[in-house]
Amino acid sequence: MSGSAALLVLADGRFPAGGHAHSGGAEAAVRAGRIRDAESLHRFCAGRLHTAGLTAAALAAAAAAGTDPLVLDEAADARTPSPALRRTARKLGRQMMRAARAAWPGPELDALAAARPKGAHQPVVLGLAARSAGLGPLDAAYAAAYENASGPATAVIRLLSLDPFDATTVLARLAPEIEEVARRAAAVCDGPVDDLPAASAPLLEITAEQHAAWPVRLFAS
């Protein structure tokens, strides 16, 4: 499989990595009234992209570049203050690992799975999956950045019955920013792990804790 084709498979929303069950914070934002329509969805996704998205893209790029994934997993923990989001990241990482080992089996994925049987943080696994698929750091950063915007956009179609054409338009408008975030992440992936982006989104952390306590919800996070 060529590099471009592998990237399409990895970034495809139908790749069985569990992301469809998570809203990326959109469900809590909808309930709070911060996402009401396509324009407010655009603002939410842009904010997420330049904070959590940049951090995830940098971790994924560093993993694809060959940085020790266990060190990156600890760095991801340090960049995720919310226990609910840490649990979510590891659940998604475990599911991503299952899909990646089926699609692109390799010793590095096997070693991380053995070291983190309950799951490593999803961006780290994504980057290692990209590496196993023959992709580079920029490819991994693209996949992580796109996922951080596309997950909430897809969720809001269900949460608000938003027109899918409007949700797709939001992603199309964000394309230059997705590219910018991916390139920023890839540009620093070879440096010290402590110097990787640690952009924070406190409201996402707070609402993740609130969402985890809801007795009834449509999405797992």
Coordinates of N, CA and C in Angstrom, one line a residue:
M1 N 0.8 -1.2 0.0 CA 0.0 0.0 0.0 C 0.9 1.2 0.0
S2 N 0.6 2.2 -0.9 CA 1.4 3.4 -1.0 C 1.1 4.3 0.3
G3 N 2.1 5.2 0.5 CA 1.9 6.1 1.6 C 0.7 6.9 1.6
S4 N 0.3 7.4 0.5 CA -0.9 8.2 0.4 C -2.1 7.4 0.7
A5 N -2.2 6.2 0.1 CA -3.3 5.3 0.4 C -3.4 4.9 1.9
A6 N -2.3 4.6 2.5 CA -2.3 4.3 3.9 C -2.8 5.4 4.7
L7 N -2.4 6.7 4.4 CA -2.9 7.8 5.1 C -4.4 7.9 5.0
L8 N -5.0 7.7 3.8 CA -6.4 7.7 3.6 C -7.1 6.7 4.5
V9 N -6.5 5.5 4.6 CA -7.1 4.4 5.4 C -7.1 4.9 6.9
L10 N -5.9 5.4 7.4 CA -5.8 5.7 8.8 C -6.7 6.9 9.2
A11 N -6.9 7.8 8.3 CA -7.7 9.0 8.6 C -9.2 8.8 8.3
D12 N -9.5 7.7 7.7 CA -10.9 7.4 7.3 C -11.8 7.2 8.6
G13 N -12.9 7.9 8.7 CA -13.8 7.8 9.8 C -14.3 6.4 10.0
R14 N -14.2 5.5 9.0 CA -14.7 4.2 9.1 C -13.6 3.2 9.6
F15 N -12.4 3.7 9.7 CA -11.3 2.9 10.3 C -11.8 2.5 11.7
P16 N -11.8 1.2 12.1 CA -12.4 0.7 13.3 C -11.6 1.0 14.6
A17 N -11.4 2.3 14.8 CA -10.6 2.7 16.0 C -11.4 3.3 17.1
G18 N -12.7 3.2 17.0 CA -13.6 3.6 18.1 C -14.0 5.0 18.2
G19 N -13.5 5.8 17.3 CA -13.8 7.3 17.4 C -15.2 7.6 17.2
H20 N -16.0 6.8 16.5 CA -17.4 7.1 16.3 C -18.2 7.2 17.6
A21 N -17.7 6.6 18.6 CA -18.5 6.6 19.9 C -18.2 7.8 20.8
H22 N -17.3 8.7 20.3 CA -16.9 9.9 21.1 C -17.1 11.2 20.3
S23 N -17.5 12.2 21.1 CA -17.8 13.5 20.4 C -16.7 14.5 20.5
G24 N -15.6 14.2 21.2 CA -14.6 15.2 21.3 C -15.0 16.4 22.1
G25 N -15.9 16.3 23.0 CA -16.4 17.4 23.8 C -17.6 18.1 23.2
A26 N -18.0 17.7 22.0 CA -19.1 18.4 21.4 C -20.5 18.2 22.1
E27 N -20.7 17.0 22.7 CA -22.0 16.7 23.3 C -22.2 17.7 24.5
A28 N -21.1 17.9 25.3 CA -21.2 18.8 26.4 C -21.4 20.3 25.9
A29 N -20.7 20.6 24.8 CA -20.8 21.9 24.3 C -22.2 22.2 23.7
V30 N -22.8 21.2 23.1 CA -24.2 21.3 22.6 C -25.1 21.6 23.8
R31 N -25.0 20.8 24.9 CA -25.9 20.9 26.0 C -25.8 22.3 26.6
A32 N -24.5 22.8 26.7 CA -24.3 24.1 27.3 C -24.7 25.3 26.4
G33 N -25.0 25.0 25.1 CA -25.4 26.0 24.2 C -24.3 26.7 23.5
R34 N -23.1 26.1 23.6 CA -21.9 26.7 22.9 C -21.8 26.3 21.4
I35 N -22.5 25.1 21.1 CA -22.6 24.7 19.7 C -24.1 24.7 19.4
R36 N -24.5 25.6 18.5 CA -25.9 25.7 18.1 C -26.2 25.5 16.7
D37 N -25.2 25.7 15.9 CA -25.3 25.7 14.4 C -24.0 25.5 13.8
A38 N -23.9 25.7 12.4 CA -22.7 25.4 11.7 C -21.6 26.4 12.1
E39 N -22.0 27.7 12.3 CA -21.0 28.7 12.7 C -20.4 28.5 14.0
S40 N -21.2 28.1 15.0 CA -20.6 27.9 16.3 C -19.9 26.6 16.4
L41 N -20.3 25.6 15.5 CA -19.5 24.4 15.4 C -18.1 24.7 14.8
H42 N -18.0 25.6 13.8 CA -16.8 26.0 13.3 C -15.8 26.6 14.3
R43 N -16.4 27.5 15.2 CA -15.6 28.1 16.2 C -15.1 27.0 17.2
F44 N -16.0 26.1 17.6 CA -15.6 25.0 18.5 C -14.4 24.2 17.9
C45 N -14.6 23.8 16.7 CA -13.6 22.9 16.1 C -12.3 23.6 15.9
A46 N -12.3 24.9 15.5 CA -11.1 25.7 15.4 C -10.4 25.8 16.7
G47 N -11.1 26.1 17.8 CA -10.5 26.2 19.1 C -9.9 24.9 19.5
R48 N -10.6 23.8 19.3 CA -10.1 22.5 19.6 C -8.8 22.1 18.8
L49 N -8.9 22.5 17.5 CA -7.8 22.1 16.6 C -6.5 22.8 17.1
H50 N -6.5 24.0 17.5 CA -5.3 24.8 17.8 C -4.9 24.5 19.3
T51 N -5.6 23.8 20.0 CA -5.2 23.4 21.4 C -4.9 21.9 21.5
A52 N -6.0 21.2 21.8 CA -5.9 19.7 22.0 C -5.4 19.1 20.7
G53 N -5.8 19.7 19.5 CA -5.4 19.1 18.2 C -3.9 19.3 18.0
L54 N -3.4 20.5 18.3 CA -1.9 20.7 18.1 C -1.1 19.7 19.0
T55 N -1.5 19.6 20.2 CA -0.8 18.7 21.2 C -0.9 17.3 20.7
A56 N -2.0 16.8 20.2 CA -2.2 15.4 19.7 C -1.3 15.2 18.5
A57 N -1.4 16.2 17.6 CA -0.6 16.1 16.3 C 0.9 16.0 16.6
A58 N 1.4 16.8 17.6 CA 2.8 16.7 17.9 C 3.2 15.4 18.5
L59 N 2.4 14.8 19.4 CA 2.7 13.5 19.9 C 2.7 12.5 18.8
A60 N 1.7 12.5 17.9 CA 1.6 11.5 16.8 C 2.8 11.7 15.9
A61 N 3.2 12.9 15.6 CA 4.3 13.1 14.7 C 5.6 12.6 15.4
A62 N 5.8 12.8 16.7 CA 7.0 12.4 17.3 C 7.0 10.8 17.4
A63 N 5.9 10.2 17.6 CA 5.9 8.7 17.6 C 6.2 8.2 16.2
A64 N 5.7 8.8 15.1 CA 6.0 8.4 13.8 C 7.5 8.6 13.4
A65 N 8.1 9.6 14.1 CA 9.5 9.9 13.9 C 10.4 8.9 14.6
G66 N 9.9 8.1 15.5 CA 10.7 7.1 16.2 C 11.0 7.4 17.6
T67 N 10.4 8.5 18.2 CA 10.6 8.8 19.6 C 10.0 7.7 20.4
D68 N 10.6 7.3 21.5 CA 10.2 6.3 22.4 C 8.7 6.5 22.8
P69 N 7.8 5.5 22.4 CA 6.4 5.8 22.6 C 6.0 5.7 24.1
L70 N 6.8 5.1 25.0 CA 6.5 5.1 26.4 C 6.8 6.4 27.0
V71 N 7.9 7.1 26.5 CA 8.2 8.4 27.0 C 7.1 9.4 26.5
L72 N 6.6 9.2 25.3 CA 5.5 10.0 24.7 C 4.2 9.8 25.5
D73 N 4.0 8.6 25.9 CA 2.8 8.3 26.6 C 2.8 9.0 28.0
E74 N 3.9 9.0 28.6 CA 4.0 9.8 29.9 C 3.8 11.3 29.6
A75 N 4.4 11.8 28.5 CA 4.2 13.2 28.1 C 2.7 13.5 27.9
A76 N 2.0 12.5 27.2 CA 0.6 12.7 27.0 C -0.2 12.8 28.3
D77 N 0.2 11.9 29.2 CA -0.5 12.0 30.6 C -0.3 13.4 31.2
A78 N 0.9 13.9 31.1 CA 1.2 15.2 31.7 C 0.5 16.3 31.1
R79 N 0.1 16.1 29.8 CA -0.6 17.2 29.1 C -2.1 17.0 29.1
T80 N -2.6 16.0 29.9 CA -4.0 15.8 30.0 C -4.5 15.8 31.5
P81 N -4.8 17.0 32.0 CA -5.1 17.1 33.4 C -6.4 16.3 33.8
S82 N -7.4 16.2 32.9 CA -8.6 15.5 33.3 C -8.5 14.0 33.3
P83 N -8.8 13.4 34.5 CA -8.8 11.9 34.5 C -9.8 11.3 33.5
A84 N -10.9 11.9 33.3 CA -11.9 11.4 32.3 C -11.3 11.4 30.9
L85 N -10.5 12.4 30.5 CA -9.9 12.5 29.2 C -8.8 11.5 29.1
R86 N -8.0 11.3 30.2 CA -7.0 10.3 30.2 C -7.5 8.9 30.0
R87 N -8.6 8.6 30.7 CA -9.2 7.3 30.5 C -9.7 7.1 29.0
T88 N -10.3 8.2 28.5 CA -10.8 8.1 27.1 C -9.7 7.9 26.2
A89 N -8.6 8.7 26.4 CA -7.5 8.6 25.4 C -6.9 7.2 25.4
R90 N -6.9 6.5 26.6 CA -6.3 5.2 26.7 C -7.3 4.1 26.1
K91 N -8.6 4.3 26.3 CA -9.5 3.4 25.7 C -9.4 3.5 24.1
L92 N -9.4 4.7 23.6 CA -9.2 4.9 22.2 C -7.9 4.4 21.7
G93 N -6.9 4.5 22.5 CA -5.6 4.0 22.1 C -5.6 2.5 22.0
R94 N -6.3 1.9 23.0 CA -6.4 0.4 22.9 C -7.1 -0.1 21.7
Q95 N -8.2 0.6 21.3 CA -8.9 0.2 20.1 C -8.1 0.5 18.9
M96 N -7.5 1.7 18.9 CA -6.6 2.0 17.7 C -5.5 1.0 17.6
M97 N -5.0 0.5 18.7 CA -3.9 -0.5 18.6 C -4.4 -1.8 18.0
R98 N -5.6 -2.2 18.3 CA -6.2 -3.4 17.7 C -6.3 -3.3 16.2
A99 N -6.8 -2.1 15.8 CA -7.0 -1.9 14.4 C -5.7 -1.8 13.6
A100 N -4.7 -1.1 14.3 CA -3.4 -0.9 13.6 C -2.7 -2.2 13.5
R101 N -2.7 -3.1 14.5 CA -2.0 -4.3 14.5 C -2.6 -5.3 13.4
A102 N -3.9 -5.1 13.2 CA -4.5 -5.9 12.1 C -4.1 -5.4 10.8
A103 N -4.1 -4.1 10.6 CA -3.8 -3.5 9.3 C -2.3 -3.5 8.9
W104 N -1.5 -3.1 9.9 CA -0.1 -2.9 9.6 C 0.8 -3.6 10.8
P105 N 0.7 -4.9 10.9 CA 1.4 -5.5 12.1 C 2.9 -5.2 12.0
G106 N 3.5 -5.1 13.2 CA 4.9 -4.8 13.3 C 5.4 -4.9 14.8
P107 N 6.7 -5.1 14.9 CA 7.2 -5.3 16.3 C 7.1 -4.1 17.2
E108 N 7.1 -2.9 16.7 CA 7.0 -1.7 17.6 C 5.6 -1.6 18.1
L109 N 4.6 -1.9 17.3 CA 3.2 -1.9 17.8 C 3.0 -3.0 18.9
D110 N 3.6 -4.2 18.6 CA 3.6 -5.3 19.5 C 4.2 -4.9 20.9
A111 N 5.3 -4.3 20.8 CA 6.0 -3.9 22.0 C 5.2 -2.9 22.9
L112 N 4.6 -1.9 22.2 CA 3.8 -1.0 23.0 C 2.6 -1.6 23.5
A113 N 1.9 -2.5 22.8 CA 0.8 -3.2 23.3 C 1.1 -4.0 24.5
A114 N 2.3 -4.7 24.5 CA 2.7 -5.5 25.7 C 3.0 -4.6 26.9
A115 N 3.6 -3.4 26.6 CA 4.0 -2.5 27.7 C 2.8 -1.8 28.3
R116 N 1.7 -1.5 27.5 CA 0.5 -0.8 27.9 C -0.7 -1.6 27.6
P117 N -0.9 -2.7 28.3 CA -2.0 -3.6 27.9 C -3.4 -3.0 28.1
K118 N -3.5 -1.9 28.9 CA -4.8 -1.2 29.1 C -4.9 0.0 28.1
G119 N -3.9 0.1 27.3 CA -3.9 1.2 26.2 C -3.0 2.3 26.5
A120 N -2.3 2.7 25.5 CA -1.5 4.0 25.5 C -2.4 5.1 25.0
H121 N -1.9 6.3 25.2 CA -2.7 7.4 24.7 C -2.9 7.4 23.2
Q122 N -4.1 7.6 22.7 CA -4.4 7.4 21.3 C -3.5 8.1 20.3
P123 N -3.1 9.4 20.5 CA -2.2 10.0 19.6 C -0.9 9.3 19.4
V124 N -0.4 8.8 20.5 CA 0.9 8.0 20.5 C 0.7 6.8 19.6
V125 N -0.4 6.1 19.9 CA -0.7 4.8 19.1 C -0.9 5.2 17.6
L126 N -1.6 6.3 17.4 CA -1.8 6.7 16.0 C -0.5 7.0 15.3
G127 N 0.4 7.7 15.9 CA 1.7 7.9 15.3 C 2.5 6.7 15.1
L128 N 2.5 5.7 16.0 CA 3.2 4.5 15.8 C 2.5 3.6 14.7
A129 N 1.2 3.7 14.6 CA 0.5 3.0 13.5 C 0.9 3.6 12.2
A130 N 1.0 5.0 12.1 CA 1.5 5.6 10.9 C 2.9 5.1 10.5
R131 N 3.8 5.0 11.5 CA 5.1 4.6 11.3 C 5.1 3.1 10.8
S132 N 4.3 2.3 11.3 CA 4.2 0.9 10.9 C 3.6 0.8 9.5
A133 N 2.8 1.8 9.1 CA 2.2 1.8 7.8 C 3.2 2.4 6.7
G134 N 4.4 2.9 7.2 CA 5.3 3.5 6.2 C 5.1 5.0 6.0
L135 N 4.3 5.6 6.9 CA 4.1 7.0 6.8 C 5.1 7.8 7.7
G136 N 5.2 9.1 7.4 CA 6.1 9.9 8.1 C 5.4 10.8 9.2
P137 N 6.2 11.6 9.9 CA 5.7 12.4 10.9 C 4.6 13.4 10.4
L138 N 4.8 14.0 9.3 CA 3.8 15.0 8.8 C 2.5 14.3 8.5
D139 N 2.5 13.0 8.0 CA 1.3 12.3 7.7 C 0.6 12.0 9.0
A140 N 1.3 11.6 10.0 CA 0.7 11.3 11.3 C 0.1 12.6 11.9
A141 N 0.8 13.7 11.8 CA 0.2 14.9 12.3 C -1.0 15.3 11.6
Y142 N -1.1 15.1 10.3 CA -2.3 15.4 9.5 C -3.5 14.6 10.0
A143 N -3.2 13.3 10.2 CA -4.3 12.4 10.7 C -4.8 12.8 12.0
A144 N -3.9 13.2 12.9 CA -4.3 13.6 14.3 C -5.1 14.9 14.3
A145 N -4.6 15.8 13.5 CA -5.2 17.2 13.4 C -6.6 17.0 12.8
Y146 N -6.7 16.3 11.7 CA -8.0 16.1 11.0 C -9.0 15.4 12.0
E147 N -8.6 14.4 12.7 CA -9.4 13.7 13.6 C -10.0 14.6 14.7
N148 N -9.2 15.6 15.2 CA -9.6 16.5 16.2 C -10.7 17.4 15.8
A149 N -10.8 17.7 14.5 CA -11.9 18.5 14.0 C -13.0 17.7 13.4
S150 N -12.7 16.6 12.8 CA -13.8 15.8 12.1 C -14.7 15.1 13.2
G151 N -14.1 14.7 14.3 CA -14.9 13.9 15.3 C -16.0 14.8 15.8
P152 N -15.8 16.0 16.3 CA -16.9 16.8 16.8 C -17.9 17.2 15.6
A153 N -17.4 17.4 14.4 CA -18.2 17.8 13.3 C -19.2 16.6 13.0
T154 N -18.7 15.4 13.0 CA -19.6 14.3 12.7 C -20.6 14.1 13.9
A155 N -20.1 14.2 15.1 CA -21.0 14.0 16.3 C -22.2 15.0 16.2
V156 N -21.9 16.3 15.9 CA -22.9 17.3 15.9 C -24.0 17.0 14.9
I157 N -23.7 16.3 13.8 CA -24.8 15.9 12.9 C -25.8 15.1 13.6
R158 N -25.4 14.2 14.5 CA -26.4 13.4 15.3 C -27.0 14.2 16.5
L159 N -26.1 15.1 17.1 CA -26.6 15.8 18.3 C -27.6 16.9 18.0
L160 N -27.4 17.6 16.9 CA -28.3 18.7 16.5 C -29.1 18.4 15.3
S161 N -29.0 17.2 14.7 CA -29.6 17.0 13.4 C -29.1 18.0 12.4
L162 N -27.8 18.4 12.5 CA -27.2 19.3 11.6 C -27.1 18.7 10.2
D163 N -27.4 19.5 9.2 CA -27.3 19.1 7.8 C -25.8 18.6 7.6
P164 N -25.6 17.4 7.1 CA -24.3 16.9 6.8 C -23.5 17.8 5.9
F165 N -24.2 18.4 5.0 CA -23.5 19.3 4.0 C -22.9 20.5 4.8
D166 N -23.6 21.0 5.8 CA -23.1 22.1 6.7 C -21.8 21.6 7.5
A167 N -21.9 20.4 8.0 CA -20.8 19.9 8.8 C -19.6 19.7 7.9
T168 N -19.8 19.2 6.7 CA -18.7 19.1 5.7 C -18.1 20.4 5.3
T169 N -19.0 21.4 5.2 CA -18.5 22.7 4.9 C -17.6 23.3 6.0
V170 N -17.9 23.0 7.2 CA -17.1 23.4 8.3 C -15.7 22.8 8.2
L171 N -15.6 21.5 7.9 CA -14.3 20.9 7.7 C -13.5 21.4 6.5
A172 N -14.3 21.7 5.5 CA -13.6 22.3 4.3 C -13.0 23.7 4.6
R173 N -13.8 24.5 5.4 CA -13.3 25.8 5.8 C -12.0 25.7 6.7
L174 N -12.0 24.6 7.5 CA -10.9 24.4 8.4 C -9.6 23.8 7.8
A175 N -9.7 23.4 6.5 CA -8.6 22.7 5.9 C -7.3 23.5 6.0
P176 N -7.3 24.8 5.7 CA -6.0 25.5 5.8 C -5.4 25.5 7.2
E177 N -6.3 25.5 8.2 CA -5.8 25.5 9.6 C -5.4 24.1 10.0
I178 N -6.0 23.1 9.5 CA -5.6 21.7 9.7 C -4.2 21.5 9.2
E179 N -4.0 22.1 8.0 CA -2.6 22.0 7.4 C -1.6 22.7 8.2
E180 N -2.0 23.9 8.7 CA -1.0 24.7 9.5 C -0.7 24.0 10.8
V181 N -1.7 23.4 11.5 CA -1.4 22.7 12.7 C -0.5 21.5 12.5
A182 N -0.8 20.7 11.4 CA 0.0 19.5 11.1 C 1.4 19.9 10.8
R183 N 1.6 21.0 10.1 CA 3.0 21.4 9.8 C 3.8 21.9 11.0
R184 N 3.0 22.6 11.9 CA 3.7 23.1 13.1 C 4.1 21.9 14.0
A185 N 3.2 20.9 14.1 CA 3.5 19.8 14.9 C 4.7 19.0 14.3
A186 N 4.7 18.8 13.0 CA 5.8 18.0 12.4 C 7.1 18.7 12.5
A187 N 7.1 20.0 12.5 CA 8.3 20.8 12.6 C 9.1 20.7 13.9
V188 N 8.4 20.3 14.9 CA 9.1 20.2 16.2 C 9.2 18.8 16.8
C189 N 8.8 17.8 15.9 CA 8.7 16.4 16.4 C 10.0 15.8 16.8
D190 N 11.1 16.3 16.2 CA 12.4 15.7 16.5 C 13.1 16.3 17.7
G191 N 12.5 17.3 18.3 CA 13.1 18.0 19.5 C 12.9 17.2 20.7
P192 N 13.3 17.8 21.9 CA 13.1 17.1 23.2 C 11.6 17.0 23.4
V193 N 11.2 15.9 24.0 CA 9.8 15.6 24.3 C 9.2 16.7 25.2
D194 N 10.0 17.2 26.1 CA 9.5 18.2 27.0 C 9.1 19.5 26.3
D195 N 9.7 19.7 25.1 CA 9.5 20.9 24.3 C 8.3 20.7 23.3
L196 N 7.7 19.6 23.2 CA 6.6 19.4 22.3 C 5.4 20.3 22.8
P197 N 4.6 20.7 21.9 CA 3.4 21.6 22.3 C 2.6 21.0 23.4
A198 N 2.2 21.9 24.3 CA 1.3 21.5 25.4 C 0.2 22.5 25.5
A199 N -0.4 22.8 24.4 CA -1.5 23.7 24.3 C -2.7 23.2 25.1
S200 N -3.3 24.0 26.0 CA -4.3 23.5 26.8 C -5.7 24.0 26.4
A201 N -6.7 23.3 26.8 CA -8.1 23.7 26.5 C -8.9 23.4 27.8
P202 N -8.7 24.3 28.8 CA -9.3 24.1 30.1 C -10.8 23.7 30.1
L203 N -11.6 24.4 29.2 CA -13.0 24.2 29.2 C -13.3 22.7 28.7
L204 N -12.5 22.2 27.8 CA -12.7 20.8 27.4 C -12.4 19.9 28.6
E205 N -11.4 20.2 29.4 CA -11.1 19.4 30.5 C -12.2 19.4 31.5
I206 N -12.7 20.6 31.8 CA -13.8 20.7 32.8 C -15.1 20.0 32.4
T207 N -15.5 20.3 31.1 CA -16.7 19.7 30.6 C -16.6 18.2 30.4
A208 N -15.4 17.7 30.2 CA -15.2 16.2 30.1 C -15.5 15.5 31.5
E209 N -15.1 16.2 32.5 CA -15.4 15.6 33.9 C -16.9 15.7 34.1
Q210 N -17.6 16.8 33.7 CA -19.0 16.9 33.9 C -19.7 15.8 33.1
H211 N -19.3 15.7 31.8 CA -19.9 14.7 30.9 C -19.8 13.3 31.4
A212 N -18.7 13.0 32.0 CA -18.5 11.6 32.5 C -19.4 11.2 33.6
A213 N -20.0 12.3 34.3 CA -20.9 12.0 35.4 C -22.3 12.0 35.0
W214 N -22.6 12.3 33.7 CA -24.0 12.3 33.3 C -24.6 10.8 33.3
P215 N -25.7 10.6 33.8 CA -26.3 9.3 33.8 C -26.8 8.8 32.4
V216 N -27.1 9.7 31.6 CA -27.6 9.4 30.2 C -26.8 10.3 29.3
R217 N -26.2 9.7 28.3 CA -25.5 10.5 27.2 C -25.5 9.7 26.0
L218 N -25.3 10.4 24.8 CA -25.3 9.7 23.5 C -23.9 9.2 23.2
F219 N -22.9 10.0 23.6 CA -21.5 9.6 23.3 C -20.7 9.2 24.6
A220 N -19.7 8.5 24.4 CA -18.9 8.0 25.6 C -18.1 9.2 26.2
S221 N -17.8 10.1 25.3 CA -17.0 11.3 25.8 C -17.3 12.5 24.9

